Amino acid sequence: MRDLLQELIDFGLRNNADYVEIRVQEKVSTRIIARDGILERVVFTNIRGASVRVLSNGAWGFATTNTINKDILIDAIKNAISMARGASLITRRKVKLAEVEPKEDKVRAEITLDPTNVPSEEKVEYVMEVNKLLLNFDPRIKSAQSYYSDEKIIQTYANSDGAFIEEEKIYVYFGSDATAIEGNIRASARESFGSTKGYAIINENLPENFVKILGERLQKQLKAKTPKGGAFPAIIGPRVIGLFTHEAFGHLSEADLAFTGAVTIQKIGQKVASDIVTIIDDGTLPNGFGTFKYDDEGVPTQKTIVVKNGILVSFLYNREMAAAFEAIIKQRMPTLLEVFNVKPTGNARAENYRFPPIIRMRNTYIAPGEHNIDELFEDIKFGYYLVAPLGGQANLDGTFQGGIQEAYEIVNGEVGEPVRNVSFSGNTLETLMKIEAIGKDFDIRAGTCGKGQSAYVGIGGPHVRVKELILGGGG
Amino acid sequence: MGHEYLDLLKWAVNEALKLGADEAEVFFSHMRGYIVNIEAGDVKNPTFLDESGVGIRVIKDKKLGYASINVLERDSILAAIKRALAMARASKENPKWVSLPEAEKYPTISGVYDKRIEKATASTALDVAKRMVTSVFDTDKRAIPAWGGTIIGVEESVIVNSHGVEGVKKGTFCGANLGVIARDGTVTTPIHTEFSMSRGLYINPEDVGKNATKNAIQSLQVTKIETGNYPVIFSPNASFMLFLFTLIRALEADFVQMKRSPYAGKIGETVMDEKLTIIDDGTLPGGIGSDPFDDEGVPSQRKVLVDKGVLREFLYDNYTARIDNRKSTGNGIRYSWMATQPKYELTPTISPTNFIIEGGDSSFDEMISEMKNGVYVLEVQGAHSSNPETGEVSVVATPAWRIENGEIKGLIPGLMLSMNIYDALKRIDLVSHEQKVVYNTILPWIQISEIRLVSK
């Protein structure tokens, strides 16, 4: 394989490419879905493919195919070069790449049990057991879906700078959703987990424990009241603050979106959060769903501090955006280079060989603080405690929205009655400024992020107290 | 090509039967095309994509197994068939399973294939992207084309099953989309999205750029509104996002059979305002979701789902249809959001073909000019956290403009909108006669009364 890739790279360099990179991938996966006690789908997938990306005259060209042979790949390189040259005639900005030391490595996934060695029957049993336990948990639970998936990906990466990396990645994910009905009240909830540690994550999550979390969430929702709309003090639990950190802030810290005009472009080296807030995007977190060793440009991953004690100190970069920001900052505000990172951070990721790498988050979180969780609640007379999210979305102008599936009132410093159909929204930077205390605790979960392509990420953090959060809901 | 794969697929179905399957289905898909992205005001990443593979479904003793593979040698396909059978063995009996679809005649659909796209090169896609970007800067210097792109491609599918189903379909598509923000001083607007999509080379990139820019520039003017209940006009873009996660799901038979849909058991009842008629039409000439047959070989058809507010029909695939002892409506689609996964890798699930809300007797201009005090919602954010079972929706309406005495007063930043969408659909004030193609939907502008808006 290495000889073939080198031959292809040399061909590209001889034919007007200034940079060539090739990714060859093989993926094996199993997906299982059960609904209302019936096993509906057991799906096995085995696919492979390759892509070539070239830089010619300052523009990218990218071609992908699932036929891996020399002639087809030579055609793909020709095609990519011709597209790059076509693009170079109309692009306004010439692409330059930040220098990185080319790596040679072979990385095996650090796992305790390879899911591809676990019999499908065993996976089916797990899915069916959770599904049946859910339906039997409470007679008011009328419907339940359970889904399992695993993926094993082996990628060979080579580029014309001399990088040659083979990396294996293994993902295991499980989730369920269920509906409960009592009279006119309908409640629905979902729960999931995932890891890069292998099938061990399934063995660690006993069906009865998983079902209890989801079942009790539904029971609480059935008796929950609707919240008052307006601004209230709030304690945001790890999973909701994780969603907020990822959706509301994380995307704004992606260098391509900042470059496009996200509000963060005006905040380089400036205060964007209260002094106690440090935000990290970490590709090294053990077992994290967004953990890997090299990104899809062959750059080693790292633990990137994006906000340090309230100050914006780095964006998340690929090689192109790192070079672009270095040039801009050198020219316009060189003193900022002392406080603001412009080196590649290893955030270039592609969903699979069919996509060019773009800037994506990894495991993104607010660093834990110094308070016990109880202390955070202490002097809140009335507020809300947000525990489990549904989903969220943010805009480049800094507005965000998040939906919540499990939340409680806080009354005189104590967790009170459950509330349902809560959502929260606001301006990201204003909200980050209102964080007044951070817990010592830490929890992070598996998630999937969409940005034209999907990526596995980790979402979490500690408990956080916000002076004021705008809550909607009640319908 | 297509037909050259028919023999391979027939062979594969036979092999599956020989290896012990009671029923077998083999689906082939091939996608070839060009994608060009727009990022930060520039044309980016011209991409050539060429991907093909097969998806196999086998049934043995009412146990189903699936496998897909993208190496099209006979040895590899045989290995995938064995994998599918192993998956079936690992599976559990599905007592609801009846059978795969039977052979039927397929309609001829016009306007879904354009030879010019088959012959197009990267320069066609680059040109469309460049024209979109240029039209933004030409329209207003304060506007930035933040993201978007264009795609042109040919997709071909072939299906064979052991009940005699044999089908070949080929279609072309072309799409352009663009998100524009405007900046003036310290004011940054939210993203304003526009798109144009077609089965032929019939898109207008200049209009996409110009319209998105005009809206973004309008949003530089900022205003406020008091928290309260207002009449709201929803653009087709906003309705699409809201319906995708609620109304459309509620009309899908699997959701109905799980008793999660609020419309379960309500066929023949009035479930929404009589101004609303909803149709799913897989045969619509030139429709984005039109095809002679769905992805399990059932002929496409036109069906009225809601007739003047009265619920008439749900969307069925073969599996859910057999459970209700009826025929599929041709909505078994191998669907992925934004088509980021090739069809062969997916299993059929229920999805609309062309989801159409019929136009009404108002017009967009009339809606604006006759509004005393209300809001026009162009797009919504956070619709995917809506609850399709209860209809609870809580989103940020952004961009959203305040309308006072028939005039646009400006953008209301961070406006929260909450409603029960199934109740709201009973309170329709006006439906425009103009409709817009938004992905595989065709939607009018809709005005709904008494929508709860929470402002900062």
PDB file of C-alpha atoms in Angstrom, chain B residues 253-445:
ATOM      1  CA  ALA B 253     -47.176   4.883   9.387  1.00  0.00           C
ATOM      2  CA  ASP B 254     -44.452   3.467  11.664  1.00  0.00           C
ATOM      3  CA  PHE B 255     -44.923   6.403  14.036  1.00  0.00           C
ATOM      4  CA  VAL B 256     -48.678   5.861  13.846  1.00  0.00           C
ATOM      5  CA  GLN B 257     -48.372   2.125  14.513  1.00  0.00           C
ATOM      6  CA  MET B 258     -46.181   2.816  17.555  1.00  0.00           C
ATOM      7  CA  LYS B 259     -49.134   4.969  18.698  1.00  0.00           C
ATOM      8  CA  ARG B 260     -46.767   7.906  19.010  1.00  0.00           C
ATOM      9  CA  SER B 261     -48.486   9.994  16.352  1.00  0.00           C
ATOM     10  CA  PRO B 262     -51.240  12.360  17.529  1.00  0.00           C
ATOM     11  CA  TYR B 263     -53.052  11.378  14.318  1.00  0.00           C
ATOM     12  CA  ALA B 264     -53.200   7.651  15.158  1.00  0.00           C
ATOM     13  CA  GLY B 265     -56.779   6.378  14.766  1.00  0.00           C
ATOM     14  CA  LYS B 266     -58.021   9.681  13.327  1.00  0.00           C
ATOM     15  CA  ILE B 267     -58.486   8.878   9.619  1.00  0.00           C
ATOM     16  CA  GLY B 268     -61.640  10.657   8.459  1.00  0.00           C
ATOM     17  CA  GLU B 269     -61.513  13.218  11.264  1.00  0.00           C
ATOM     18  CA  THR B 270     -60.822  16.925  10.957  1.00  0.00           C
ATOM     19  CA  VAL B 271     -57.336  17.325  12.423  1.00  0.00           C
ATOM     20  CA  MET B 272     -56.351  20.763  11.144  1.00  0.00           C
ATOM     21  CA  ASP B 273     -57.700  23.936   9.568  1.00  0.00           C
ATOM     22  CA  GLU B 274     -59.742  23.431   6.392  1.00  0.00           C
ATOM     23  CA  LYS B 275     -57.358  25.789   4.561  1.00  0.00           C
ATOM     24  CA  LEU B 276     -54.781  22.999   4.598  1.00  0.00           C
ATOM     25  CA  THR B 277     -54.568  20.252   1.987  1.00  0.00           C
ATOM     26  CA  ILE B 278     -51.488  18.027   2.089  1.00  0.00           C
ATOM     27  CA  ILE B 279     -50.363  15.742  -0.709  1.00  0.00           C
ATOM     28  CA  ASP B 280     -47.432  13.384  -1.145  1.00  0.00           C
ATOM     29  CA  ASP B 281     -46.728  12.891  -4.821  1.00  0.00           C
ATOM     30  CA  GLY B 282     -43.879  10.674  -5.991  1.00  0.00           C
ATOM     31  CA  THR B 283     -44.952  11.097  -9.619  1.00  0.00           C
ATOM     32  CA  LEU B 284     -44.786  14.904  -9.816  1.00  0.00           C
ATOM     33  CA  PRO B 285     -43.067  15.871 -13.090  1.00  0.00           C
ATOM     34  CA  GLY B 286     -39.613  17.226 -12.292  1.00  0.00           C
ATOM     35  CA  GLY B 287     -40.157  16.818  -8.534  1.00  0.00           C
ATOM     36  CA  ILE B 288     -37.080  16.639  -6.312  1.00  0.00           C
ATOM     37  CA  GLY B 289     -38.464  13.441  -4.740  1.00  0.00           C
ATOM     38  CA  SER B 290     -39.995  11.968  -7.932  1.00  0.00           C
ATOM     39  CA  ASP B 291     -39.052   8.513  -9.179  1.00  0.00           C
ATOM     40  CA  PRO B 292     -40.887   5.688 -10.974  1.00  0.00           C
ATOM     41  CA  PHE B 293     -40.596   3.509  -7.870  1.00  0.00           C
ATOM     42  CA  ASP B 294     -39.373   3.773  -4.306  1.00  0.00           C
ATOM     43  CA  ASP B 295     -36.229   2.115  -2.927  1.00  0.00           C
ATOM     44  CA  GLU B 296     -37.920  -1.232  -2.341  1.00  0.00           C
ATOM     45  CA  GLY B 297     -39.461  -1.425  -5.797  1.00  0.00           C
ATOM     46  CA  VAL B 298     -43.013  -0.176  -5.090  1.00  0.00           C
ATOM     47  CA  PRO B 299     -44.483   2.142  -7.780  1.00  0.00           C
ATOM     48  CA  SER B 300     -44.591   5.828  -6.855  1.00  0.00           C
ATOM     49  CA  GLN B 301     -47.998   7.390  -6.470  1.00  0.00           C
ATOM     50  CA  ARG B 302     -49.869  10.552  -5.607  1.00  0.00           C
ATOM     51  CA  LYS B 303     -51.961  10.477  -2.451  1.00  0.00           C
ATOM     52  CA  VAL B 304     -53.910  13.105  -0.544  1.00  0.00           C
ATOM     53  CA  LEU B 305     -52.867  12.902   3.119  1.00  0.00           C
ATOM     54  CA  VAL B 306     -55.022  15.716   4.434  1.00  0.00           C
ATOM     55  CA  ASP B 307     -57.992  17.012   2.431  1.00  0.00           C
ATOM     56  CA  LYS B 308     -59.208  20.446   3.568  1.00  0.00           C
ATOM     57  CA  GLY B 309     -58.242  19.636   7.121  1.00  0.00           C
ATOM     58  CA  VAL B 310     -59.582  16.054   7.083  1.00  0.00           C
ATOM     59  CA  LEU B 311     -57.027  13.268   7.630  1.00  0.00           C
ATOM     60  CA  ARG B 312     -57.174  10.801   4.715  1.00  0.00           C
ATOM     61  CA  GLU B 313     -53.974   8.772   4.512  1.00  0.00           C
ATOM     62  CA  PHE B 314     -50.568   8.005   6.020  1.00  0.00           C
ATOM     63  CA  LEU B 315     -47.219   7.353   4.352  1.00  0.00           C
ATOM     64  CA  TYR B 316     -46.410   3.626   4.198  1.00  0.00           C
ATOM     65  CA  ASP B 317     -43.444   1.501   3.267  1.00  0.00           C
ATOM     66  CA  ASN B 318     -43.913  -2.190   2.450  1.00  0.00           C
ATOM     67  CA  TYR B 319     -43.378  -3.418   6.029  1.00  0.00           C
ATOM     68  CA  THR B 320     -45.844  -1.084   7.747  1.00  0.00           C
ATOM     69  CA  ALA B 321     -48.374  -1.486   4.916  1.00  0.00           C
ATOM     70  CA  ARG B 322     -48.431  -5.276   5.293  1.00  0.00           C
ATOM     71  CA  ILE B 323     -48.983  -4.882   9.045  1.00  0.00           C
ATOM     72  CA  ASP B 324     -52.123  -2.852   8.247  1.00  0.00           C
ATOM     73  CA  ASN B 325     -53.069  -5.422   5.587  1.00  0.00           C
ATOM     74  CA  ARG B 326     -52.859  -2.947   2.720  1.00  0.00           C
ATOM     75  CA  LYS B 327     -50.488  -1.814  -0.030  1.00  0.00           C
ATOM     76  CA  SER B 328     -47.462   0.396   0.407  1.00  0.00           C
ATOM     77  CA  THR B 329     -47.865   4.004  -0.740  1.00  0.00           C
ATOM     78  CA  GLY B 330     -44.397   3.872  -2.317  1.00  0.00           C
ATOM     79  CA  ASN B 331     -42.643   5.676   0.524  1.00  0.00           C
ATOM     80  CA  GLY B 332     -39.966   3.095   1.365  1.00  0.00           C
ATOM     81  CA  ILE B 333     -36.963   5.341   0.880  1.00  0.00           C
ATOM     82  CA  ARG B 334     -33.280   4.787   1.612  1.00  0.00           C
ATOM     83  CA  TYR B 335     -33.013   8.236   3.032  1.00  0.00           C
ATOM     84  CA  SER B 336     -30.226  10.170   4.680  1.00  0.00           C
ATOM     85  CA  TRP B 337     -30.466  13.799   5.698  1.00  0.00           C
ATOM     86  CA  MET B 338     -28.860  15.912   2.952  1.00  0.00           C
ATOM     87  CA  ALA B 339     -27.964  12.674   1.111  1.00  0.00           C
ATOM     88  CA  THR B 340     -24.632  12.370   2.938  1.00  0.00           C
ATOM     89  CA  GLN B 341     -24.754   8.567   2.789  1.00  0.00           C
ATOM     90  CA  PRO B 342     -25.126   6.556  -0.428  1.00  0.00           C
ATOM     91  CA  LYS B 343     -28.424   4.691  -0.768  1.00  0.00           C
ATOM     92  CA  TYR B 344     -26.980   1.174  -0.922  1.00  0.00           C
ATOM     93  CA  GLU B 345     -25.608   1.606   2.604  1.00  0.00           C
ATOM     94  CA  LEU B 346     -29.063   2.423   4.015  1.00  0.00           C
ATOM     95  CA  THR B 347     -32.132   0.332   4.702  1.00  0.00           C
ATOM     96  CA  PRO B 348     -35.574   1.491   3.534  1.00  0.00           C
ATOM     97  CA  THR B 349     -37.543   3.617   6.001  1.00  0.00           C
ATOM     98  CA  ILE B 350     -40.643   5.727   5.557  1.00  0.00           C
ATOM     99  CA  SER B 351     -40.018   9.138   4.069  1.00  0.00           C
ATOM    100  CA  PRO B 352     -42.060  11.554   1.942  1.00  0.00           C
ATOM    101  CA  THR B 353     -41.416  11.769  -1.799  1.00  0.00           C
ATOM    102  CA  ASN B 354     -42.620  15.290  -2.682  1.00  0.00           C
ATOM    103  CA  PHE B 355     -44.468  16.595   0.381  1.00  0.00           C
ATOM    104  CA  ILE B 356     -46.800  19.310  -0.837  1.00  0.00           C
ATOM    105  CA  ILE B 357     -49.026  21.764   1.012  1.00  0.00           C
ATOM    106  CA  GLU B 358     -51.381  23.205  -1.547  1.00  0.00           C
ATOM    107  CA  GLY B 359     -51.399  26.946  -2.137  1.00  0.00           C
ATOM    108  CA  GLY B 360     -54.265  29.019  -0.730  1.00  0.00           C
ATOM    109  CA  ASP B 361     -56.031  32.172  -1.867  1.00  0.00           C
ATOM    110  CA  SER B 362     -53.877  34.809  -0.193  1.00  0.00           C
ATOM    111  CA  SER B 363     -50.516  36.114  -1.386  1.00  0.00           C
ATOM    112  CA  PHE B 364     -47.259  36.825   0.417  1.00  0.00           C
ATOM    113  CA  ASP B 365     -47.510  40.579  -0.318  1.00  0.00           C
ATOM    114  CA  GLU B 366     -51.075  40.628   0.969  1.00  0.00           C
ATOM    115  CA  MET B 367     -50.046  38.840   4.182  1.00  0.00           C
ATOM    116  CA  ILE B 368     -47.380  41.467   4.894  1.00  0.00           C
ATOM    117  CA  SER B 369     -49.430  44.491   3.821  1.00  0.00           C
ATOM    118  CA  GLU B 370     -52.469  43.485   5.878  1.00  0.00           C
ATOM    119  CA  MET B 371     -50.589  42.609   9.034  1.00  0.00           C
ATOM    120  CA  LYS B 372     -51.194  45.202  11.785  1.00  0.00           C
ATOM    121  CA  ASN B 373     -48.807  43.964  14.429  1.00  0.00           C
ATOM    122  CA  GLY B 374     -47.052  40.653  13.986  1.00  0.00           C
ATOM    123  CA  VAL B 375     -43.934  38.838  12.931  1.00  0.00           C
ATOM    124  CA  TYR B 376     -42.563  37.252   9.758  1.00  0.00           C
ATOM    125  CA  VAL B 377     -40.360  34.246  10.587  1.00  0.00           C
ATOM    126  CA  LEU B 378     -37.849  33.532   7.803  1.00  0.00           C
ATOM    127  CA  GLU B 379     -36.020  30.648   9.506  1.00  0.00           C
ATOM    128  CA  VAL B 380     -36.008  28.828  12.825  1.00  0.00           C
ATOM    129  CA  GLN B 381     -33.192  27.437  14.886  1.00  0.00           C
ATOM    130  CA  GLY B 382     -33.445  24.373  17.125  1.00  0.00           C
ATOM    131  CA  ALA B 383     -36.410  22.716  15.379  1.00  0.00           C
ATOM    132  CA  HIS B 384     -34.777  19.293  15.783  1.00  0.00           C
ATOM    133  CA  SER B 385     -35.459  19.416  19.515  1.00  0.00           C
ATOM    134  CA  SER B 386     -39.223  19.577  18.841  1.00  0.00           C
ATOM    135  CA  ASN B 387     -41.405  16.790  20.160  1.00  0.00           C
ATOM    136  CA  PRO B 388     -43.204  15.045  17.272  1.00  0.00           C
ATOM    137  CA  GLU B 389     -45.511  13.202  19.677  1.00  0.00           C
ATOM    138  CA  THR B 390     -46.875  16.114  21.660  1.00  0.00           C
ATOM    139  CA  GLY B 391     -46.210  18.832  19.082  1.00  0.00           C
ATOM    140  CA  GLU B 392     -44.316  20.950  21.575  1.00  0.00           C
ATOM    141  CA  VAL B 393     -42.038  23.293  19.698  1.00  0.00           C
ATOM    142  CA  SER B 394     -39.693  25.800  21.226  1.00  0.00           C
ATOM    143  CA  VAL B 395     -37.288  27.453  18.816  1.00  0.00           C
ATOM    144  CA  VAL B 396     -35.398  30.654  18.230  1.00  0.00           C
ATOM    145  CA  ALA B 397     -37.091  32.443  15.373  1.00  0.00           C
ATOM    146  CA  THR B 398     -34.092  33.849  13.556  1.00  0.00           C
ATOM    147  CA  PRO B 399     -34.147  35.720  11.299  1.00  0.00           C
ATOM    148  CA  ALA B 400     -37.568  37.095  12.239  1.00  0.00           C
ATOM    149  CA  TRP B 401     -38.881  40.528  11.252  1.00  0.00           C
ATOM    150  CA  ARG B 402     -41.400  42.665  13.030  1.00  0.00           C
ATOM    151  CA  ILE B 403     -44.283  43.791  10.822  1.00  0.00           C
ATOM    152  CA  GLU B 404     -46.303  46.843  11.826  1.00  0.00           C
ATOM    153  CA  ASN B 405     -49.149  48.276   9.758  1.00  0.00           C
ATOM    154  CA  GLY B 406     -47.963  46.400   6.696  1.00  0.00           C
ATOM    155  CA  GLU B 407     -44.349  47.481   6.949  1.00  0.00           C
ATOM    156  CA  ILE B 408     -41.179  45.581   7.791  1.00  0.00           C
ATOM    157  CA  LYS B 409     -39.717  47.223  10.886  1.00  0.00           C
ATOM    158  CA  GLY B 410     -36.557  45.157  11.197  1.00  0.00           C
ATOM    159  CA  LEU B 411     -34.969  42.120  12.795  1.00  0.00           C
ATOM    160  CA  ILE B 412     -35.966  41.025  16.304  1.00  0.00           C
ATOM    161  CA  PRO B 413     -32.766  39.411  17.677  1.00  0.00           C
ATOM    162  CA  GLY B 414     -33.030  36.258  19.785  1.00  0.00           C
ATOM    163  CA  LEU B 415     -36.812  35.924  19.541  1.00  0.00           C
ATOM    164  CA  MET B 416     -38.110  32.713  21.114  1.00  0.00           C
ATOM    165  CA  LEU B 417     -41.185  31.068  19.671  1.00  0.00           C
ATOM    166  CA  SER B 418     -43.105  28.362  21.422  1.00  0.00           C
ATOM    167  CA  MET B 419     -46.253  26.582  20.386  1.00  0.00           C
ATOM    168  CA  ASN B 420     -47.984  23.296  20.094  1.00  0.00           C
ATOM    169  CA  ILE B 421     -47.700  22.821  16.364  1.00  0.00           C
ATOM    170  CA  TYR B 422     -50.660  20.440  16.081  1.00  0.00           C
ATOM    171  CA  ASP B 423     -52.896  23.008  17.814  1.00  0.00           C
ATOM    172  CA  ALA B 424     -51.384  25.835  15.766  1.00  0.00           C
ATOM    173  CA  LEU B 425     -52.293  24.018  12.525  1.00  0.00           C
ATOM    174  CA  LYS B 426     -55.934  24.402  13.595  1.00  0.00           C
ATOM    175  CA  ARG B 427     -55.570  28.201  13.679  1.00  0.00           C
ATOM    176  CA  ILE B 428     -54.490  29.042  10.129  1.00  0.00           C
ATOM    177  CA  ASP B 429     -55.300  32.639   9.118  1.00  0.00           C
ATOM    178  CA  LEU B 430     -53.929  32.703   5.606  1.00  0.00           C
ATOM    179  CA  VAL B 431     -52.191  30.489   3.077  1.00  0.00           C
ATOM    180  CA  SER B 432     -50.392  32.055   0.114  1.00  0.00           C
ATOM    181  CA  HIS B 433     -50.928  30.913  -3.444  1.00  0.00           C
ATOM    182  CA  GLU B 434     -47.158  31.146  -3.980  1.00  0.00           C
ATOM    183  CA  GLN B 435     -45.249  27.957  -3.129  1.00  0.00           C
ATOM    184  CA  LYS B 436     -41.563  27.231  -2.850  1.00  0.00           C
ATOM    185  CA  VAL B 437     -39.512  24.080  -3.329  1.00  0.00           C
ATOM    186  CA  VAL B 438     -37.580  23.392  -0.132  1.00  0.00           C
ATOM    187  CA  TYR B 439     -35.667  20.126  -0.517  1.00  0.00           C
ATOM    188  CA  ASN B 440     -38.363  17.500  -1.181  1.00  0.00           C
ATOM    189  CA  THR B 441     -41.216  19.690   0.015  1.00  0.00           C
ATOM    190  CA  ILE B 442     -43.305  22.299  -1.778  1.00  0.00           C
ATOM    191  CA  LEU B 443     -44.724  24.773   0.693  1.00  0.00           C
ATOM    192  CA  PRO B 444     -46.665  28.045   0.742  1.00  0.00           C
ATOM    193  CA  TRP B 445     -46.286  30.934   3.186  1.00  0.00           C
TER     194      TRP B 445
END
